[in-house]
Coordinates of C-alpha atoms in Angstrom, one line a residue:
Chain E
X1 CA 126.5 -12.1 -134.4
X2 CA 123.2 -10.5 -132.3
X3 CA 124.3 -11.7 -128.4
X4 CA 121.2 -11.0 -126.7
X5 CA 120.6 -11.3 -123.0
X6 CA 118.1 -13.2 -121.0
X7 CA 114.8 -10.8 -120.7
X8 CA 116.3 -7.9 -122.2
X9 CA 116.9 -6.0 -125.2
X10 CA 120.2 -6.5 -127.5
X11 CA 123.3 -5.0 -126.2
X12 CA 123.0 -2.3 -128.7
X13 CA 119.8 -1.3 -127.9
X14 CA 120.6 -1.5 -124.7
X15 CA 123.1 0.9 -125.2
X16 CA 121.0 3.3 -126.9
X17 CA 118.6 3.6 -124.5
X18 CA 121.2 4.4 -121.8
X19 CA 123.7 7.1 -124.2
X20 CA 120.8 9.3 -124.1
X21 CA 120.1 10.7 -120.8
X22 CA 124.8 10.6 -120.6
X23 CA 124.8 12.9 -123.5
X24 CA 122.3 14.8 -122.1
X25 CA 124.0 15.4 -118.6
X26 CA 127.0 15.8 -120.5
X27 CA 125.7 18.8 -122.7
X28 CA 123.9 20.4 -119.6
X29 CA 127.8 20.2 -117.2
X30 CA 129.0 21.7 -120.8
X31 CA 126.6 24.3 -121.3
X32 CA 126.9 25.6 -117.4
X33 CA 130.8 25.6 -117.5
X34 CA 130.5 27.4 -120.7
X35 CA 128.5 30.5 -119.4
X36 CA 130.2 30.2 -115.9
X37 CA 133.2 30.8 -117.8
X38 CA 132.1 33.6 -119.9
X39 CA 130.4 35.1 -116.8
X40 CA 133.7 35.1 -115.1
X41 CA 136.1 37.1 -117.4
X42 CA 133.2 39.3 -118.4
X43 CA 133.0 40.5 -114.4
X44 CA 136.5 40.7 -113.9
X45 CA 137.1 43.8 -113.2
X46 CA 140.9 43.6 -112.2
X47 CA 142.2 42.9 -115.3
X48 CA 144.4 45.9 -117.1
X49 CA 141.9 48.5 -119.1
X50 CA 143.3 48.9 -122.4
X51 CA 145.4 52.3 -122.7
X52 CA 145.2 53.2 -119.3
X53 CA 148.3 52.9 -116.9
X54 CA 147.9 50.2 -114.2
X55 CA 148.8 53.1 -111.2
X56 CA 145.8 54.6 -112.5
X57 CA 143.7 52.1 -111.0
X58 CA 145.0 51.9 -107.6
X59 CA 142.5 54.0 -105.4
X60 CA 142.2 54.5 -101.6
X61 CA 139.4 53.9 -99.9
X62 CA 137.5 56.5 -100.8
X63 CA 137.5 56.0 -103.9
X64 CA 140.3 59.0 -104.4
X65 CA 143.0 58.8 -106.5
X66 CA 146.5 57.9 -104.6
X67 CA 149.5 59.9 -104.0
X68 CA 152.2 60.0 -106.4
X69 CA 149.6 60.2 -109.4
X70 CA 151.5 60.9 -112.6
X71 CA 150.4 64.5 -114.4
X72 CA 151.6 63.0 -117.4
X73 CA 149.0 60.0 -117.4
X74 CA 144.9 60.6 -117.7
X75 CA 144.3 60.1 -114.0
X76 CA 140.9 61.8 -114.0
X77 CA 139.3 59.6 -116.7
X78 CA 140.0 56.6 -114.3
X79 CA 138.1 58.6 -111.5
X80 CA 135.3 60.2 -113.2
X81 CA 134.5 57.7 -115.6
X82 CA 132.7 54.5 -114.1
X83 CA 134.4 52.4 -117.6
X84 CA 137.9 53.3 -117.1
X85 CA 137.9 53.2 -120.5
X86 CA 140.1 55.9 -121.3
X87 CA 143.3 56.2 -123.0
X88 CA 146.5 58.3 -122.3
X89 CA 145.6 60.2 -125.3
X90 CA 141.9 60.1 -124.7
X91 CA 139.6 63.1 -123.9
X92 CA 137.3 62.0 -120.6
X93 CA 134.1 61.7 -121.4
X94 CA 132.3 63.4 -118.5
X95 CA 134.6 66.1 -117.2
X96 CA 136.2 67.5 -120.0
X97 CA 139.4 67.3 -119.2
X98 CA 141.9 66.9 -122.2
X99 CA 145.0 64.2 -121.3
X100 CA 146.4 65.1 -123.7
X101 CA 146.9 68.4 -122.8
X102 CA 148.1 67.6 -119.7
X103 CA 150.9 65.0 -121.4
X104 CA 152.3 68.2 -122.2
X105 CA 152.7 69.5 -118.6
X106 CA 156.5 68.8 -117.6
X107 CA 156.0 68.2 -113.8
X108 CA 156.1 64.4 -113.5
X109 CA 154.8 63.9 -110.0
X110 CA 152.6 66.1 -107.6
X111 CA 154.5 66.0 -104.8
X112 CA 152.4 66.3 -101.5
X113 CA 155.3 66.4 -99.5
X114 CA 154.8 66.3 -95.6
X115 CA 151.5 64.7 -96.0
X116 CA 150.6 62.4 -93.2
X117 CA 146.9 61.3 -94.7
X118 CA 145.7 61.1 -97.6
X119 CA 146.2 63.5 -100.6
X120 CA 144.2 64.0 -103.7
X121 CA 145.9 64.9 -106.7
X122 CA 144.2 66.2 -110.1
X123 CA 145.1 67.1 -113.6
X124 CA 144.2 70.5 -114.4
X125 CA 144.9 70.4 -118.0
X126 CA 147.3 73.0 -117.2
X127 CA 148.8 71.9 -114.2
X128 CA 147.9 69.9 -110.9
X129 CA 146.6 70.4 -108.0
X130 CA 147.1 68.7 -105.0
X131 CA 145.0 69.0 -102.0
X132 CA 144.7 67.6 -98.5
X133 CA 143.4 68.0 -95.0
X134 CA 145.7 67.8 -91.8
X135 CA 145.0 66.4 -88.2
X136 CA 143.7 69.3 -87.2
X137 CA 141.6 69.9 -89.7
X138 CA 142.9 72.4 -91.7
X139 CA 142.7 72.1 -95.5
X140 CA 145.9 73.0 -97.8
X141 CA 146.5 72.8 -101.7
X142 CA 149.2 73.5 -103.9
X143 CA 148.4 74.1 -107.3
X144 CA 151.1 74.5 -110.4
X145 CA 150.6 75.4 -113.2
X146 CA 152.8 74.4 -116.2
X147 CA 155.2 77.0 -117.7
X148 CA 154.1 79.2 -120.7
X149 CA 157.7 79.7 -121.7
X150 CA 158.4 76.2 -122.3
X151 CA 161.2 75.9 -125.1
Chain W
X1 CA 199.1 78.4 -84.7
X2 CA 199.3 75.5 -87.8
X3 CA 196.9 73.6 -85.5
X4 CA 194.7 76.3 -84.9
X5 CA 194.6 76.7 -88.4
X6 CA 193.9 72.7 -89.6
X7 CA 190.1 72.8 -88.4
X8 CA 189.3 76.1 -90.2
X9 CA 190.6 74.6 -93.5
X10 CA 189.0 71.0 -93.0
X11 CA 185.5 73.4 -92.5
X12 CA 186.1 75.4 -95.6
X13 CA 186.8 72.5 -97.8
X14 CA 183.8 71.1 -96.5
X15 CA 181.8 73.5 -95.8
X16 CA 182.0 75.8 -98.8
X17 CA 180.8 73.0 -101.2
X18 CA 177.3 72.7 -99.6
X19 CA 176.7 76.2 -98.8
X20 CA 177.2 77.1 -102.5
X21 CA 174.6 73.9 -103.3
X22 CA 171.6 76.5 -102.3
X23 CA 169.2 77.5 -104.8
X24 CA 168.2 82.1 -104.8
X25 CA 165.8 82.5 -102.7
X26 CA 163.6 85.9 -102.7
X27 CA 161.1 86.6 -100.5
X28 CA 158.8 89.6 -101.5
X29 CA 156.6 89.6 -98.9
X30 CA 156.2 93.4 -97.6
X31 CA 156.9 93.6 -94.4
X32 CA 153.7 95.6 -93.4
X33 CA 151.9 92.0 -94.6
X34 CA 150.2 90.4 -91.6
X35 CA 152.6 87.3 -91.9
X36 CA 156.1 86.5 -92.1
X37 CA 157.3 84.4 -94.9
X38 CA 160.0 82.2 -94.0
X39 CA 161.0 79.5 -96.7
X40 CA 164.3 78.9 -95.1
X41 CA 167.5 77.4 -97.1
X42 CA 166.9 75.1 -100.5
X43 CA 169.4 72.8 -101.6
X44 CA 169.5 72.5 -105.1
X45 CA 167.9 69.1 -105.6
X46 CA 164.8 69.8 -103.7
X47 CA 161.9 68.5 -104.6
X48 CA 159.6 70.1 -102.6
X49 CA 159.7 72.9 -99.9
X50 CA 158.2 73.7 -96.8
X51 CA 157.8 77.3 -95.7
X52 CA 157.0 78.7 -92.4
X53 CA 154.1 80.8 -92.1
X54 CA 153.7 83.2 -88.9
X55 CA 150.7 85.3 -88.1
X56 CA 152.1 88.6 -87.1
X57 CA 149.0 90.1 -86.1
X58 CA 147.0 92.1 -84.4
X59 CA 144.1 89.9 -86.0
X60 CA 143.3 86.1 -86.1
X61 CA 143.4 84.8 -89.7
X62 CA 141.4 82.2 -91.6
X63 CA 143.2 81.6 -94.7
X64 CA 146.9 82.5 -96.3
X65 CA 147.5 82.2 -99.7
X66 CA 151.2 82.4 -101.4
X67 CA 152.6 82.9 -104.6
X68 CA 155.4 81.2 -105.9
X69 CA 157.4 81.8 -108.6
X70 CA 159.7 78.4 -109.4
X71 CA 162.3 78.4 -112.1
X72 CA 164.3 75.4 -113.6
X73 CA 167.8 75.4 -114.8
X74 CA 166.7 76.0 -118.7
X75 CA 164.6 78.9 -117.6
X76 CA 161.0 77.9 -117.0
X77 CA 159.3 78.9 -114.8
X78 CA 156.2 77.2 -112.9
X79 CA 153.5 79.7 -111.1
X80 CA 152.5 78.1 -108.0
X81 CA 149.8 79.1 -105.4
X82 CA 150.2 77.0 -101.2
X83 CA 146.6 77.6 -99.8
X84 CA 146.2 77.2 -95.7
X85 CA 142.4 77.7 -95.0
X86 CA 141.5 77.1 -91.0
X87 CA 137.8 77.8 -92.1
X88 CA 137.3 74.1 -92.0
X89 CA 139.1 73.0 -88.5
X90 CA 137.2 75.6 -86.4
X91 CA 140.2 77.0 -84.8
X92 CA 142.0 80.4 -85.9
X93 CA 145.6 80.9 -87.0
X94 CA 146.1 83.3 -83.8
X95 CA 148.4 86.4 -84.0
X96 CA 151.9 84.7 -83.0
X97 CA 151.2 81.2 -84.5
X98 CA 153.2 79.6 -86.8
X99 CA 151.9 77.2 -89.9
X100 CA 154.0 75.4 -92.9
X101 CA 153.1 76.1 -96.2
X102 CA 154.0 73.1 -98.8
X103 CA 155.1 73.7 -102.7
X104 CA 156.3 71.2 -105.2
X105 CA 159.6 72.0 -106.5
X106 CA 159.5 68.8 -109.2
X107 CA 160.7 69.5 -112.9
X108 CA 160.9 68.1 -116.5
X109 CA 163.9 65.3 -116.6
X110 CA 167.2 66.8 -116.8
X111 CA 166.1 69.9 -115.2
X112 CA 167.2 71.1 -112.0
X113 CA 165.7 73.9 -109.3
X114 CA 167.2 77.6 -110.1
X115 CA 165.7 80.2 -108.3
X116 CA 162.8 80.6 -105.5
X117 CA 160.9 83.4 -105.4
X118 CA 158.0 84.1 -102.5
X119 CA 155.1 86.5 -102.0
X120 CA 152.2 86.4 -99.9
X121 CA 149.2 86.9 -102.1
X122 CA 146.7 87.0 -100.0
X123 CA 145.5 86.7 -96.0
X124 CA 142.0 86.1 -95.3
X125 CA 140.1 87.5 -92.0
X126 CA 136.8 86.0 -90.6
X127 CA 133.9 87.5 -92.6
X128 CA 134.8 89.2 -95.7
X129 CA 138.1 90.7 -95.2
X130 CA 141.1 90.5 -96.8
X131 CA 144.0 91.9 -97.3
X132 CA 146.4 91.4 -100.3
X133 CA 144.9 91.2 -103.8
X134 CA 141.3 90.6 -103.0
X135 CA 140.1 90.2 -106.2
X136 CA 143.1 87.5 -106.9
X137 CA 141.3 84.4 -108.7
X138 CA 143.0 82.2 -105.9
X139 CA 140.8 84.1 -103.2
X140 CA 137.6 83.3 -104.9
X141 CA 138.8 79.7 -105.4
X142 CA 139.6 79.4 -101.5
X143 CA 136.3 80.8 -100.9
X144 CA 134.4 78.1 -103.3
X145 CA 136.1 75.4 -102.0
X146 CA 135.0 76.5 -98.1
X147 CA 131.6 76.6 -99.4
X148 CA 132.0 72.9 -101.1
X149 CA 133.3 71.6 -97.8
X150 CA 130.7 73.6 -96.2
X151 CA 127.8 71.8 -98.4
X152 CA 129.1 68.2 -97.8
X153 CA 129.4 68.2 -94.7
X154 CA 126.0 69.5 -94.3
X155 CA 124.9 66.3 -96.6
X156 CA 126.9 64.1 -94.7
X157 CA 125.7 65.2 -91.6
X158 CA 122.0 64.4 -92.6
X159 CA 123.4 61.2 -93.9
X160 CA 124.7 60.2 -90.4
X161 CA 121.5 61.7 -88.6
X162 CA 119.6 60.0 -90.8
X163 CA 121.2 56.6 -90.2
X164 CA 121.8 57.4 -86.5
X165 CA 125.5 57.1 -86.6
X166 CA 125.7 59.9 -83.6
X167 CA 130.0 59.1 -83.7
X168 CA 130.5 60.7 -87.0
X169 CA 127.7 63.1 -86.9
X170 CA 129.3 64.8 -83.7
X171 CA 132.8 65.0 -85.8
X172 CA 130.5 66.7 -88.4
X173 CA 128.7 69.0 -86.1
X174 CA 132.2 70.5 -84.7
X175 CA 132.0 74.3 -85.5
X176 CA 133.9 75.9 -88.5
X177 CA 135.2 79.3 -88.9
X178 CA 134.4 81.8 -91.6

């Protein structure tokens, strides 16, 4: 049965001129959530890098690496490289310098010991080397080198 | 005379347990060097070590370097170098002073610390002297890093000139010793 109201179209036609600019809002509020979403895990840049230790990505201010960086882990990828996309077993891209050499280095921390400041720490490849500045302005380092005797 | 007796027994049954708990050390620094070495005692589960440095004169000094020879209980050993450089502080290490000299005495798991040994591989004098092992790749390493810190804090201070942060530019403009 056509119901049909007083100086207007038929219900359905009615209808169908009004579901047109819904849908349309509807698509648009679709379409922005839908990129705003994308947009939002594509820029997030805390979440964990893929092969690379989470301690890698703690830095100071500067930009340095922290104390306590591990000489078994690829600690100078995370620095040089502006991707962090290197793995443990990865070769950095812009410095040269072979983690996986260094994996076979036996000293597990580079200990900066009495250091009141903040310490850089590095991966030689065949060693570490730790370096700092004290209050009074005077620079130290300790660098190690891993044994050639190693059994 | 039995109570006389009762504290020296109570310190050797103590006592004797920690003093044997000390790892070698050897110092082989001669003693016509222009510092003294001291690293003191190391207990055996050290993991790092602090060494006291002491300018015996008659000159000032910019830089000491020493050599350390770190062995682990399986036989390893680990060559290690403790760098002091003053060049960038714009004092001297005067004849008399003392410094500490850091070195990391951290091993492979299930490793412990065996033996310490110590030299003084280098001192470094304003200008070019030296005495030691001049020509010691540790010496030209000090000497590149001076000039790195040398050449950024030149670029810095044009940076803070430049920007008119006079604060950080006076820190810059401090002088340095070479």
């Amino acid at each position: 049965m056509l119901i049909t109201v007083a100086n207007g179209p038929p219900a359905w036609e009615y209808n169908a001129v009004f579901k047109k600019p819904h849908l349309a809002v509807y698509i648009v509020i679709a379409t922005f959530f839908c990129c705003f979403s994308v947009a939002a895990v594509s820029d997030n840049k805390d979440k964990p890098i893929s092969g690379c230790h989470p301690i890698l990505m703690i830095l100071g201010d500067d930009q340095d690496p922290s104390f306590g960086t591990d000489c078994t882990q690829c600690i100078d990828c995370t620095v040089h490289t502006a991707e962090l996309s290197c793995s443990a077993s990865a070769t950095c891209s812009d410095d040269s310098i072979n983690c996986t050499e260094s994996e076979k280095c036996p000293i597990l921390s580079c200990n900066c010991g009495q250091v009141n400041g903040s310490c850089d720490c590095e991966c030689t490849g065949n060693g570490v080397e730790c370096s700092w500045t004290d209050s009074k302005g005077i620079f130290h380092e300790i660098t190690k080198n891993c044994p050639d005797n190693l059994p | 005379m039995r109570m006389s007796l009762l504290p020296a027994v109570i310190g050797f049954v103590f006592l004797a347990p920690a003093a044997s708990a000390q790892v070698n050390v050897t110092n082989t620094c001669p003693a016509d060097a222009p510092v003294a070495v001291n690293p003191g005692a190391v207990p055996k589960g050290a993991q790092s070590l602090v060494a006291t440095v002491t300018n015996r004169g008659p000159k000032p000094i910019t830089g000491v370097i020493l050599a350390w020879r770190v062995t682990d209980s399986k036989g390893a050993f680990y060559v290690e170098h403790s760098t002091i450089d003053y060049a960038p502080s714009g004092i001297l290490f005067e004849p008399g002073k003392s410094a500490e000299a850091d070195v990391d005495l951290s091993f492979q798991q299930g490793r412990t610390l065996q033996a310490v040994e110590v030299t003084c591989l280098a001192v470094l004098y304003q200008g070019k002297g030296v005495w030691g092992d001049a020509k010691a790749p540790e010496v030209a390493r000090l000497r590149a890093v001076r000039q790195g810190i040398a050449a950024e804090r030149k670029r810095l201070l044009g940076i803070y000139t430049r920007e008119g942060i006079s604060r950080l530019a006076d820190e810059l403009n401090r002088p340095v010793v070479r």
